[in-house]
């Protein structure tokens, strides 16, 4: 039967291997673009990739091919890095993913980031029916038209975290909206698309006004978001929670591992002390028995 100390050491080894295996299963990073995912032709863009503070290397993939790699500075202390694209073009528009490395283990790839190049070829026209000023409860239709050979269009409302609406197969494209509320008011633009990542110039902006119950027009908000916040993909709002949860998981697992090792060390010391005490007790008993036997033998010799 194995000794308690051996069993404890095996238990500690198993716990260490289990924690190590958990750390090897790395969560996927978050990827986003600045100033946004739509970049005019010839303009620069920054791609950010966020993993954990212990990552030692990041890799960027474009259309499933390694495009760039970077090590955090200082290494193992930065939770994110950026990859700079100096000129957006047809050659740099497409799908990007990133991943990071801790030790010898790589994370899962991030969700895809679709970078779109705009300002290609022609400019569409955008109009509103029945008009730019409506009352709550009315139905509104946006018409986006482009003379060139494309039947794919996107409609966007200016502001943070707004996603483009997509229509294809008909020219002009019809974007139905309603019954409208004051939440629909704002400035809209549309694009014609020649592929998923190649868009036309933007149309002239059109502002939709929704009158209140008293018949007073509610103008579009006077406070416009900064360029870094406009057209921001939804992943930019979730990355903070992801990083916080990831950091909390790392901190918790490290604490549990340390507590487990401390507990094992404590139990091992108690076992060693108990074993030493039992050994001393057995030695004393053996000495006492030997002394007793010697005294009895001496007594018999004297009496014999």
PDB file of C-alpha atoms in Angstrom:
ATOM      1  CA  UNK A   1       0.000   0.000   0.000  1.00  0.00           C
ATOM      2  CA  UNK A   2       1.463   3.404  -0.924  1.00  0.00           C
ATOM      3  CA  UNK A   3       2.331   5.780   1.878  1.00  0.00           C
ATOM      4  CA  UNK A   4       0.153   8.883   2.539  1.00  0.00           C
ATOM      5  CA  UNK A   5       3.002  11.120   1.368  1.00  0.00           C
ATOM      6  CA  UNK A   6       3.211   9.295  -1.980  1.00  0.00           C
ATOM      7  CA  UNK A   7      -0.550   9.554  -2.438  1.00  0.00           C
ATOM      8  CA  UNK A   8      -0.454  13.280  -1.696  1.00  0.00           C
ATOM      9  CA  UNK A   9       2.350  13.844  -4.173  1.00  0.00           C
ATOM     10  CA  UNK A  10       0.366  11.987  -6.856  1.00  0.00           C
ATOM     11  CA  UNK A  11      -2.674  14.096  -6.042  1.00  0.00           C
ATOM     12  CA  UNK A  12      -0.621  17.287  -6.347  1.00  0.00           C
ATOM     13  CA  UNK A  13       0.769  16.149  -9.697  1.00  0.00           C
ATOM     14  CA  UNK A  14      -2.736  15.390 -10.989  1.00  0.00           C
ATOM     15  CA  UNK A  15      -3.993  18.802  -9.844  1.00  0.00           C
ATOM     16  CA  UNK A  16      -1.068  20.544 -11.503  1.00  0.00           C
ATOM     17  CA  UNK A  17      -1.672  18.688 -14.766  1.00  0.00           C
ATOM     18  CA  UNK A  18      -5.377  19.516 -14.649  1.00  0.00           C
ATOM     19  CA  UNK A  19      -4.750  23.233 -14.160  1.00  0.00           C
ATOM     20  CA  UNK A  20      -2.139  23.156 -16.906  1.00  0.00           C
ATOM     21  CA  UNK A  21      -4.623  21.509 -19.269  1.00  0.00           C
ATOM     22  CA  UNK A  22      -7.220  24.162 -18.446  1.00  0.00           C
ATOM     23  CA  UNK A  23      -4.721  26.905 -19.221  1.00  0.00           C
ATOM     24  CA  UNK A  24      -3.926  25.265 -22.556  1.00  0.00           C
ATOM     25  CA  UNK A  25      -7.559  25.731 -23.654  1.00  0.00           C
ATOM     26  CA  UNK A  26      -7.251  29.404 -24.525  1.00  0.00           C
ATOM     27  CA  UNK A  27     -10.298  31.489 -25.339  1.00  0.00           C
ATOM     28  CA  UNK A  28     -10.447  33.160 -28.720  1.00  0.00           C
ATOM     29  CA  UNK A  29      -9.366  36.809 -28.927  1.00  0.00           C
ATOM     30  CA  UNK A  30     -11.467  39.780 -30.003  1.00  0.00           C
ATOM     31  CA  UNK A  31     -10.710  41.653 -33.226  1.00  0.00           C
ATOM     32  CA  UNK A  32     -11.941  45.076 -34.364  1.00  0.00           C
ATOM     33  CA  UNK A  33     -10.917  47.942 -36.644  1.00  0.00           C
ATOM     34  CA  UNK A  34     -10.282  51.649 -36.080  1.00  0.00           C
ATOM     35  CA  UNK A  35     -11.735  54.035 -37.118  1.00  0.00           C
ATOM     36  CA  UNK A  36     -14.338  51.490 -38.340  1.00  0.00           C
ATOM     37  CA  UNK A  37     -14.814  48.499 -40.612  1.00  0.00           C
ATOM     38  CA  UNK A  38     -15.589  50.688 -43.679  1.00  0.00           C
ATOM     39  CA  UNK A  39     -12.477  52.421 -44.988  1.00  0.00           C
ATOM     40  CA  UNK A  40     -12.318  54.776 -48.012  1.00  0.00           C
ATOM     41  CA  UNK A  41     -10.016  53.683 -50.779  1.00  0.00           C
ATOM     42  CA  UNK A  42      -6.425  54.791 -50.078  1.00  0.00           C
ATOM     43  CA  UNK A  43      -6.977  55.559 -46.385  1.00  0.00           C
ATOM     44  CA  UNK A  44      -5.211  53.795 -43.475  1.00  0.00           C
ATOM     45  CA  UNK A  45      -6.823  51.480 -40.938  1.00  0.00           C
ATOM     46  CA  UNK A  46      -5.714  49.939 -37.640  1.00  0.00           C
ATOM     47  CA  UNK A  47      -6.696  46.371 -36.758  1.00  0.00           C
ATOM     48  CA  UNK A  48      -6.700  45.572 -33.044  1.00  0.00           C
ATOM     49  CA  UNK A  49      -6.445  42.092 -31.543  1.00  0.00           C
ATOM     50  CA  UNK A  50      -7.060  41.524 -27.838  1.00  0.00           C
ATOM     51  CA  UNK A  51      -6.187  38.356 -25.954  1.00  0.00           C
ATOM     52  CA  UNK A  52      -4.779  38.236 -22.406  1.00  0.00           C
ATOM     53  CA  UNK A  53      -2.000  40.033 -20.587  1.00  0.00           C
ATOM     54  CA  UNK A  54       0.144  36.883 -20.585  1.00  0.00           C
ATOM     55  CA  UNK A  55       0.166  36.459 -24.387  1.00  0.00           C
ATOM     56  CA  UNK A  56       3.649  36.469 -25.904  1.00  0.00           C
ATOM     57  CA  UNK A  57       2.755  36.604 -29.604  1.00  0.00           C
ATOM     58  CA  UNK A  58      -0.140  37.589 -31.883  1.00  0.00           C
ATOM     59  CA  UNK A  59      -0.758  36.570 -35.494  1.00  0.00           C
ATOM     60  CA  UNK A  60      -3.023  38.214 -38.071  1.00  0.00           C
ATOM     61  CA  UNK A  61      -4.561  36.194 -40.901  1.00  0.00           C
ATOM     62  CA  UNK A  62      -6.025  37.641 -44.094  1.00  0.00           C
ATOM     63  CA  UNK A  63      -8.261  35.311 -46.100  1.00  0.00           C
ATOM     64  CA  UNK A  64      -6.879  32.327 -44.102  1.00  0.00           C
ATOM     65  CA  UNK A  65      -3.255  33.226 -44.907  1.00  0.00           C
ATOM     66  CA  UNK A  66      -0.735  34.547 -42.383  1.00  0.00           C
ATOM     67  CA  UNK A  67      -0.480  38.285 -43.012  1.00  0.00           C
ATOM     68  CA  UNK A  68       1.491  39.662 -40.057  1.00  0.00           C
ATOM     69  CA  UNK A  69       2.645  38.827 -36.548  1.00  0.00           C
ATOM     70  CA  UNK A  70       3.653  40.887 -33.551  1.00  0.00           C
ATOM     71  CA  UNK A  71       4.986  40.406 -30.030  1.00  0.00           C
ATOM     72  CA  UNK A  72       3.618  42.611 -27.226  1.00  0.00           C
ATOM     73  CA  UNK A  73       5.954  45.222 -25.807  1.00  0.00           C
ATOM     74  CA  UNK A  74       6.678  44.575 -22.977  1.00  0.00           C
ATOM     75  CA  UNK A  75       6.167  40.842 -23.637  1.00  0.00           C
ATOM     76  CA  UNK A  76       3.614  39.026 -21.516  1.00  0.00           C
ATOM     77  CA  UNK A  77       2.137  42.250 -20.107  1.00  0.00           C
ATOM     78  CA  UNK A  78       0.059  43.749 -22.936  1.00  0.00           C
ATOM     79  CA  UNK A  79      -3.442  42.344 -23.530  1.00  0.00           C
ATOM     80  CA  UNK A  80      -3.739  43.682 -27.091  1.00  0.00           C
ATOM     81  CA  UNK A  81      -1.698  44.674 -30.128  1.00  0.00           C
ATOM     82  CA  UNK A  82      -2.458  46.542 -33.347  1.00  0.00           C
ATOM     83  CA  UNK A  83      -1.673  45.829 -36.983  1.00  0.00           C
ATOM     84  CA  UNK A  84      -1.413  48.875 -39.230  1.00  0.00           C
ATOM     85  CA  UNK A  85      -2.622  48.838 -42.837  1.00  0.00           C
ATOM     86  CA  UNK A  86      -1.272  51.959 -44.482  1.00  0.00           C
ATOM     87  CA  UNK A  87      -3.477  51.946 -47.583  1.00  0.00           C
ATOM     88  CA  UNK A  88      -6.904  50.366 -47.900  1.00  0.00           C
ATOM     89  CA  UNK A  89      -7.484  48.934 -51.370  1.00  0.00           C
ATOM     90  CA  UNK A  90      -9.052  46.069 -53.279  1.00  0.00           C
ATOM     91  CA  UNK A  91      -6.069  43.929 -52.249  1.00  0.00           C
ATOM     92  CA  UNK A  92      -6.481  44.588 -48.514  1.00  0.00           C
ATOM     93  CA  UNK A  93     -10.292  44.385 -48.303  1.00  0.00           C
ATOM     94  CA  UNK A  94     -11.622  41.073 -47.037  1.00  0.00           C
ATOM     95  CA  UNK A  95     -11.807  38.820 -44.005  1.00  0.00           C
ATOM     96  CA  UNK A  96      -9.330  39.071 -41.130  1.00  0.00           C
ATOM     97  CA  UNK A  97      -8.844  36.878 -38.066  1.00  0.00           C
ATOM     98  CA  UNK A  98      -6.243  36.871 -35.309  1.00  0.00           C
ATOM     99  CA  UNK A  99      -4.976  34.552 -32.592  1.00  0.00           C
ATOM    100  CA  UNK A 100      -2.450  34.679 -29.756  1.00  0.00           C
ATOM    101  CA  UNK A 101       0.083  32.392 -28.081  1.00  0.00           C
ATOM    102  CA  UNK A 102       0.813  31.689 -24.417  1.00  0.00           C
ATOM    103  CA  UNK A 103       3.862  29.494 -23.988  1.00  0.00           C
ATOM    104  CA  UNK A 104       3.633  26.821 -26.667  1.00  0.00           C
ATOM    105  CA  UNK A 105      -0.153  26.928 -26.946  1.00  0.00           C
ATOM    106  CA  UNK A 106      -2.191  28.923 -29.473  1.00  0.00           C
ATOM    107  CA  UNK A 107      -5.695  30.236 -28.911  1.00  0.00           C
ATOM    108  CA  UNK A 108      -8.674  29.650 -31.138  1.00  0.00           C
ATOM    109  CA  UNK A 109      -8.999  32.123 -34.035  1.00  0.00           C
ATOM    110  CA  UNK A 110     -11.083  35.216 -33.415  1.00  0.00           C
ATOM    111  CA  UNK A 111     -14.434  35.805 -35.040  1.00  0.00           C
ATOM    112  CA  UNK A 112     -14.013  37.131 -38.596  1.00  0.00           C
ATOM    113  CA  UNK A 113     -13.626  40.856 -39.221  1.00  0.00           C
ATOM    114  CA  UNK A 114     -14.829  41.981 -42.654  1.00  0.00           C
ATOM    115  CA  UNK A 115     -12.934  45.055 -43.800  1.00  0.00           C
ATOM    116  CA  UNK A 116     -14.783  46.942 -46.526  1.00  0.00           C
ATOM    117  CA  UNK A 117     -13.161  49.366 -48.968  1.00  0.00           C
ATOM    118  CA  UNK A 118     -15.481  52.194 -50.038  1.00  0.00           C
ATOM    119  CA  UNK A 119     -15.199  54.927 -52.649  1.00  0.00           C
ATOM    120  CA  UNK A 120     -15.046  52.592 -55.623  1.00  0.00           C
ATOM    121  CA  UNK A 121     -16.497  53.536 -59.000  1.00  0.00           C
ATOM    122  CA  UNK A 122     -19.887  55.360 -58.835  1.00  0.00           C
ATOM    123  CA  UNK A 123     -22.132  57.154 -56.329  1.00  0.00           C
ATOM    124  CA  UNK A 124     -25.690  55.955 -55.615  1.00  0.00           C
ATOM    125  CA  UNK A 125     -28.695  58.172 -54.922  1.00  0.00           C
ATOM    126  CA  UNK A 126     -30.863  57.874 -51.818  1.00  0.00           C
ATOM    127  CA  UNK A 127     -34.413  59.167 -51.359  1.00  0.00           C
ATOM    128  CA  UNK A 128     -37.236  58.691 -48.872  1.00  0.00           C
ATOM    129  CA  UNK A 129     -40.911  58.011 -49.574  1.00  0.00           C
ATOM    130  CA  UNK A 130     -43.295  59.622 -48.696  1.00  0.00           C
ATOM    131  CA  UNK A 131     -40.770  62.252 -47.631  1.00  0.00           C
ATOM    132  CA  UNK A 132     -38.044  63.203 -45.152  1.00  0.00           C
ATOM    133  CA  UNK A 133     -40.609  64.337 -42.548  1.00  0.00           C
ATOM    134  CA  UNK A 134     -43.211  61.887 -41.241  1.00  0.00           C
ATOM    135  CA  UNK A 135     -45.325  61.335 -38.129  1.00  0.00           C
ATOM    136  CA  UNK A 136     -45.025  58.403 -35.710  1.00  0.00           C
ATOM    137  CA  UNK A 137     -46.739  55.271 -36.973  1.00  0.00           C
ATOM    138  CA  UNK A 138     -46.160  55.918 -40.678  1.00  0.00           C
ATOM    139  CA  UNK A 139     -44.319  53.520 -42.956  1.00  0.00           C
ATOM    140  CA  UNK A 140     -41.220  54.805 -44.726  1.00  0.00           C
ATOM    141  CA  UNK A 141     -39.328  53.400 -47.695  1.00  0.00           C
ATOM    142  CA  UNK A 142     -35.727  54.263 -48.541  1.00  0.00           C
ATOM    143  CA  UNK A 143     -34.802  53.860 -52.212  1.00  0.00           C
ATOM    144  CA  UNK A 144     -31.138  53.377 -53.116  1.00  0.00           C
ATOM    145  CA  UNK A 145     -30.280  53.439 -56.811  1.00  0.00           C
ATOM    146  CA  UNK A 146     -27.055  53.050 -58.784  1.00  0.00           C
ATOM    147  CA  UNK A 147     -26.712  53.131 -62.560  1.00  0.00           C
ATOM    148  CA  UNK A 148     -23.813  50.703 -62.766  1.00  0.00           C
ATOM    149  CA  UNK A 149     -24.303  46.951 -63.006  1.00  0.00           C
ATOM    150  CA  UNK A 150     -24.958  46.049 -59.377  1.00  0.00           C
ATOM    151  CA  UNK A 151     -28.058  44.884 -57.575  1.00  0.00           C
ATOM    152  CA  UNK A 152     -26.613  44.728 -54.061  1.00  0.00           C
ATOM    153  CA  UNK A 153     -27.064  47.685 -51.706  1.00  0.00           C
ATOM    154  CA  UNK A 154     -26.459  48.606 -48.076  1.00  0.00           C
ATOM    155  CA  UNK A 155     -28.300  51.210 -45.997  1.00  0.00           C
ATOM    156  CA  UNK A 156     -26.707  52.619 -42.844  1.00  0.00           C
ATOM    157  CA  UNK A 157     -27.855  55.001 -40.156  1.00  0.00           C
ATOM    158  CA  UNK A 158     -25.063  57.208 -38.877  1.00  0.00           C
ATOM    159  CA  UNK A 159     -24.099  56.647 -35.262  1.00  0.00           C
ATOM    160  CA  UNK A 160     -22.380  54.098 -33.030  1.00  0.00           C
ATOM    161  CA  UNK A 161     -23.026  50.362 -33.310  1.00  0.00           C
ATOM    162  CA  UNK A 162     -25.378  50.573 -36.277  1.00  0.00           C
ATOM    163  CA  UNK A 163     -25.269  47.666 -38.693  1.00  0.00           C
ATOM    164  CA  UNK A 164     -25.940  48.002 -42.404  1.00  0.00           C
ATOM    165  CA  UNK A 165     -29.183  46.693 -43.821  1.00  0.00           C
ATOM    166  CA  UNK A 166     -28.712  44.563 -46.934  1.00  0.00           C
ATOM    167  CA  UNK A 167     -30.855  44.271 -50.059  1.00  0.00           C
ATOM    168  CA  UNK A 168     -30.119  42.528 -53.349  1.00  0.00           C
ATOM    169  CA  UNK A 169     -31.834  41.437 -56.543  1.00  0.00           C
ATOM    170  CA  UNK A 170     -33.744  44.611 -57.375  1.00  0.00           C
ATOM    171  CA  UNK A 171     -32.865  48.102 -58.619  1.00  0.00           C
ATOM    172  CA  UNK A 172     -33.538  50.482 -57.023  1.00  0.00           C
ATOM    173  CA  UNK A 173     -33.242  48.679 -53.700  1.00  0.00           C
ATOM    174  CA  UNK A 174     -36.141  49.209 -51.306  1.00  0.00           C
ATOM    175  CA  UNK A 175     -35.587  49.433 -47.558  1.00  0.00           C
ATOM    176  CA  UNK A 176     -38.951  49.373 -45.764  1.00  0.00           C
ATOM    177  CA  UNK A 177     -39.097  50.884 -42.306  1.00  0.00           C
ATOM    178  CA  UNK A 178     -42.031  51.289 -39.993  1.00  0.00           C
ATOM    179  CA  UNK A 179     -44.222  51.960 -38.278  1.00  0.00           C
ATOM    180  CA  UNK A 180     -41.632  54.605 -37.443  1.00  0.00           C
ATOM    181  CA  UNK A 181     -40.981  56.112 -34.039  1.00  0.00           C
ATOM    182  CA  UNK A 182     -38.686  58.887 -32.885  1.00  0.00           C
ATOM    183  CA  UNK A 183     -35.969  56.210 -32.595  1.00  0.00           C
ATOM    184  CA  UNK A 184     -35.858  56.043 -36.396  1.00  0.00           C
ATOM    185  CA  UNK A 185     -34.952  59.702 -36.816  1.00  0.00           C
ATOM    186  CA  UNK A 186     -31.412  60.382 -37.945  1.00  0.00           C
ATOM    187  CA  UNK A 187     -29.161  60.612 -40.979  1.00  0.00           C
ATOM    188  CA  UNK A 188     -28.901  57.755 -43.474  1.00  0.00           C
ATOM    189  CA  UNK A 189     -26.572  56.906 -46.365  1.00  0.00           C
ATOM    190  CA  UNK A 190     -26.448  53.993 -48.788  1.00  0.00           C
ATOM    191  CA  UNK A 191     -23.812  52.142 -50.811  1.00  0.00           C
ATOM    192  CA  UNK A 192     -23.840  49.983 -53.887  1.00  0.00           C
ATOM    193  CA  UNK A 193     -21.792  46.828 -53.499  1.00  0.00           C
ATOM    194  CA  UNK A 194     -19.674  45.144 -56.163  1.00  0.00           C
ATOM    195  CA  UNK A 195     -18.689  42.359 -53.775  1.00  0.00           C
ATOM    196  CA  UNK A 196     -18.998  41.706 -50.043  1.00  0.00           C
ATOM    197  CA  UNK A 197     -15.986  43.915 -49.323  1.00  0.00           C
ATOM    198  CA  UNK A 198     -15.970  46.394 -52.235  1.00  0.00           C
ATOM    199  CA  UNK A 199     -18.514  49.219 -51.983  1.00  0.00           C
ATOM    200  CA  UNK A 200     -19.239  52.332 -53.995  1.00  0.00           C
ATOM    201  CA  UNK A 201     -18.911  55.913 -52.874  1.00  0.00           C
ATOM    202  CA  UNK A 202     -21.520  56.784 -50.231  1.00  0.00           C
ATOM    203  CA  UNK A 203     -24.696  58.498 -51.320  1.00  0.00           C
ATOM    204  CA  UNK A 204     -25.520  62.006 -50.233  1.00  0.00           C
ATOM    205  CA  UNK A 205     -26.853  61.796 -46.654  1.00  0.00           C
ATOM    206  CA  UNK A 206     -30.612  62.003 -46.123  1.00  0.00           C
ATOM    207  CA  UNK A 207     -32.110  63.005 -42.775  1.00  0.00           C
ATOM    208  CA  UNK A 208     -35.361  61.437 -41.580  1.00  0.00           C
ATOM    209  CA  UNK A 209     -37.438  63.637 -39.259  1.00  0.00           C
ATOM    210  CA  UNK A 210     -40.180  62.141 -37.097  1.00  0.00           C
ATOM    211  CA  UNK A 211     -42.623  64.668 -35.673  1.00  0.00           C
ATOM    212  CA  UNK A 212     -43.773  64.431 -32.094  1.00  0.00           C
ATOM    213  CA  UNK A 213     -47.335  64.161 -30.799  1.00  0.00           C
ATOM    214  CA  UNK A 214     -47.631  67.955 -30.843  1.00  0.00           C
ATOM    215  CA  UNK A 215     -46.577  68.130 -34.472  1.00  0.00           C
ATOM    216  CA  UNK A 216     -43.139  69.548 -33.677  1.00  0.00           C
ATOM    217  CA  UNK A 217     -40.323  68.054 -35.694  1.00  0.00           C
ATOM    218  CA  UNK A 218     -37.679  66.151 -33.820  1.00  0.00           C
ATOM    219  CA  UNK A 219     -34.405  66.999 -35.563  1.00  0.00           C
ATOM    220  CA  UNK A 220     -31.528  64.604 -35.707  1.00  0.00           C
ATOM    221  CA  UNK A 221     -29.302  64.754 -32.641  1.00  0.00           C
ATOM    222  CA  UNK A 222     -26.950  67.728 -32.702  1.00  0.00           C
ATOM    223  CA  UNK A 223     -24.249  65.715 -30.956  1.00  0.00           C
ATOM    224  CA  UNK A 224     -22.574  63.580 -33.583  1.00  0.00           C
ATOM    225  CA  UNK A 225     -20.367  60.698 -32.479  1.00  0.00           C
ATOM    226  CA  UNK A 226     -16.669  60.970 -33.143  1.00  0.00           C
ATOM    227  CA  UNK A 227     -15.233  59.311 -36.210  1.00  0.00           C
ATOM    228  CA  UNK A 228     -13.706  56.617 -34.057  1.00  0.00           C
ATOM    229  CA  UNK A 229     -17.148  55.638 -32.736  1.00  0.00           C
ATOM    230  CA  UNK A 230     -19.228  55.899 -35.918  1.00  0.00           C
ATOM    231  CA  UNK A 231     -20.096  52.674 -37.684  1.00  0.00           C
ATOM    232  CA  UNK A 232     -18.467  50.720 -34.889  1.00  0.00           C
ATOM    233  CA  UNK A 233     -19.020  46.937 -35.072  1.00  0.00           C
ATOM    234  CA  UNK A 234     -20.788  45.354 -32.100  1.00  0.00           C
ATOM    235  CA  UNK A 235     -17.677  43.417 -31.080  1.00  0.00           C
ATOM    236  CA  UNK A 236     -16.107  46.669 -29.918  1.00  0.00           C
ATOM    237  CA  UNK A 237     -18.733  46.918 -27.178  1.00  0.00           C
ATOM    238  CA  UNK A 238     -18.258  43.304 -26.055  1.00  0.00           C
ATOM    239  CA  UNK A 239     -14.464  43.175 -25.886  1.00  0.00           C
ATOM    240  CA  UNK A 240     -14.333  44.874 -22.488  1.00  0.00           C
ATOM    241  CA  UNK A 241     -16.569  42.243 -20.912  1.00  0.00           C
ATOM    242  CA  UNK A 242     -14.636  39.476 -22.631  1.00  0.00           C
ATOM    243  CA  UNK A 243     -11.286  40.757 -21.372  1.00  0.00           C
ATOM    244  CA  UNK A 244     -12.656  41.230 -17.861  1.00  0.00           C
ATOM    245  CA  UNK A 245     -14.076  37.686 -17.760  1.00  0.00           C
ATOM    246  CA  UNK A 246     -10.866  36.249 -19.185  1.00  0.00           C
ATOM    247  CA  UNK A 247      -8.711  38.065 -16.642  1.00  0.00           C
ATOM    248  CA  UNK A 248     -11.036  36.968 -13.824  1.00  0.00           C
ATOM    249  CA  UNK A 249     -10.820  33.342 -14.991  1.00  0.00           C
ATOM    250  CA  UNK A 250      -7.008  33.483 -15.044  1.00  0.00           C
ATOM    251  CA  UNK A 251      -6.880  35.085 -11.594  1.00  0.00           C
ATOM    252  CA  UNK A 252      -9.319  32.550 -10.123  1.00  0.00           C
ATOM    253  CA  UNK A 253      -7.537  29.527 -11.595  1.00  0.00           C
ATOM    254  CA  UNK A 254      -4.166  30.777 -10.312  1.00  0.00           C
ATOM    255  CA  UNK A 255      -5.586  31.329  -6.821  1.00  0.00           C
ATOM    256  CA  UNK A 256      -7.182  27.870  -6.769  1.00  0.00           C
ATOM    257  CA  UNK A 257      -3.932  26.306  -7.909  1.00  0.00           C
ATOM    258  CA  UNK A 258      -1.943  28.106  -5.212  1.00  0.00           C
ATOM    259  CA  UNK A 259      -4.487  27.238  -2.522  1.00  0.00           C
ATOM    260  CA  UNK A 260      -4.435  23.608  -3.611  1.00  0.00           C
ATOM    261  CA  UNK A 261      -0.645  23.421  -3.477  1.00  0.00           C
ATOM    262  CA  UNK A 262      -0.581  25.161  -0.085  1.00  0.00           C
ATOM    263  CA  UNK A 263      -3.146  22.692   1.243  1.00  0.00           C
ATOM    264  CA  UNK A 264      -1.137  19.740  -0.046  1.00  0.00           C
ATOM    265  CA  UNK A 265       2.055  21.075   1.513  1.00  0.00           C
ATOM    266  CA  UNK A 266       0.256  21.542   4.835  1.00  0.00           C
ATOM    267  CA  UNK A 267      -1.207  18.045   4.767  1.00  0.00           C
ATOM    268  CA  UNK A 268       2.190  16.615   3.804  1.00  0.00           C
ATOM    269  CA  UNK A 269       3.844  18.360   6.770  1.00  0.00           C
ATOM    270  CA  UNK A 270       1.159  17.055   9.137  1.00  0.00           C
ATOM    271  CA  UNK A 271       1.651  13.539   7.783  1.00  0.00           C
ATOM    272  CA  UNK A 272       5.412  13.801   8.144  1.00  0.00           C
ATOM    273  CA  UNK A 273       5.095  15.017  11.737  1.00  0.00           C
ATOM    274  CA  UNK A 274       2.616  12.253  12.545  1.00  0.00           C
ATOM    275  CA  UNK A 275       4.860   9.642  10.931  1.00  0.00           C
ATOM    276  CA  UNK A 276       7.890  10.958  12.822  1.00  0.00           C
ATOM    277  CA  UNK A 277       5.949  10.874  16.083  1.00  0.00           C
ATOM    278  CA  UNK A 278       4.804   7.303  15.471  1.00  0.00           C
ATOM    279  CA  UNK A 279       8.353   6.282  14.578  1.00  0.00           C
ATOM    280  CA  UNK A 280       9.706   7.786  17.802  1.00  0.00           C
ATOM    281  CA  UNK A 281       6.980   6.097  19.822  1.00  0.00           C
ATOM    282  CA  UNK A 282       7.784   2.721  18.269  1.00  0.00           C
ATOM    283  CA  UNK A 283      11.486   3.241  18.955  1.00  0.00           C
ATOM    284  CA  UNK A 284      10.789   4.105  22.609  1.00  0.00           C
ATOM    285  CA  UNK A 285       8.577   1.034  22.971  1.00  0.00           C
ATOM    286  CA  UNK A 286      11.274  -1.173  21.463  1.00  0.00           C
ATOM    287  CA  UNK A 287      13.886   0.334  23.798  1.00  0.00           C
ATOM    288  CA  UNK A 288      11.587  -0.160  26.790  1.00  0.00           C
ATOM    289  CA  UNK A 289      10.894  -3.764  25.832  1.00  0.00           C
ATOM    290  CA  UNK A 290      14.614  -4.437  25.367  1.00  0.00           C
ATOM    291  CA  UNK A 291      15.395  -2.865  28.754  1.00  0.00           C
ATOM    292  CA  UNK A 292      12.658  -4.914  30.392  1.00  0.00           C
ATOM    293  CA  UNK A 293      14.004  -8.109  28.929  1.00  0.00           C
ATOM    294  CA  UNK A 294      17.533  -7.273  30.090  1.00  0.00           C
ATOM    295  CA  UNK A 295      16.276  -6.563  33.630  1.00  0.00           C
ATOM    296  CA  UNK A 296      14.356  -9.844  33.729  1.00  0.00           C
ATOM    297  CA  UNK A 297      17.376 -11.764  32.492  1.00  0.00           C
ATOM    298  CA  UNK A 298      19.597 -10.098  35.075  1.00  0.00           C
ATOM    299  CA  UNK A 299      17.091 -10.867  37.844  1.00  0.00           C
ATOM    300  CA  UNK A 300      16.922 -14.545  36.829  1.00  0.00           C
ATOM    301  CA  UNK A 301      20.689 -14.761  36.794  1.00  0.00           C
ATOM    302  CA  UNK A 302      20.955 -13.369  40.315  1.00  0.00           C
ATOM    303  CA  UNK A 303      18.243 -15.659  41.638  1.00  0.00           C
ATOM    304  CA  UNK A 304      19.657 -18.702  39.871  1.00  0.00           C
TER     305      UNK A 304
END
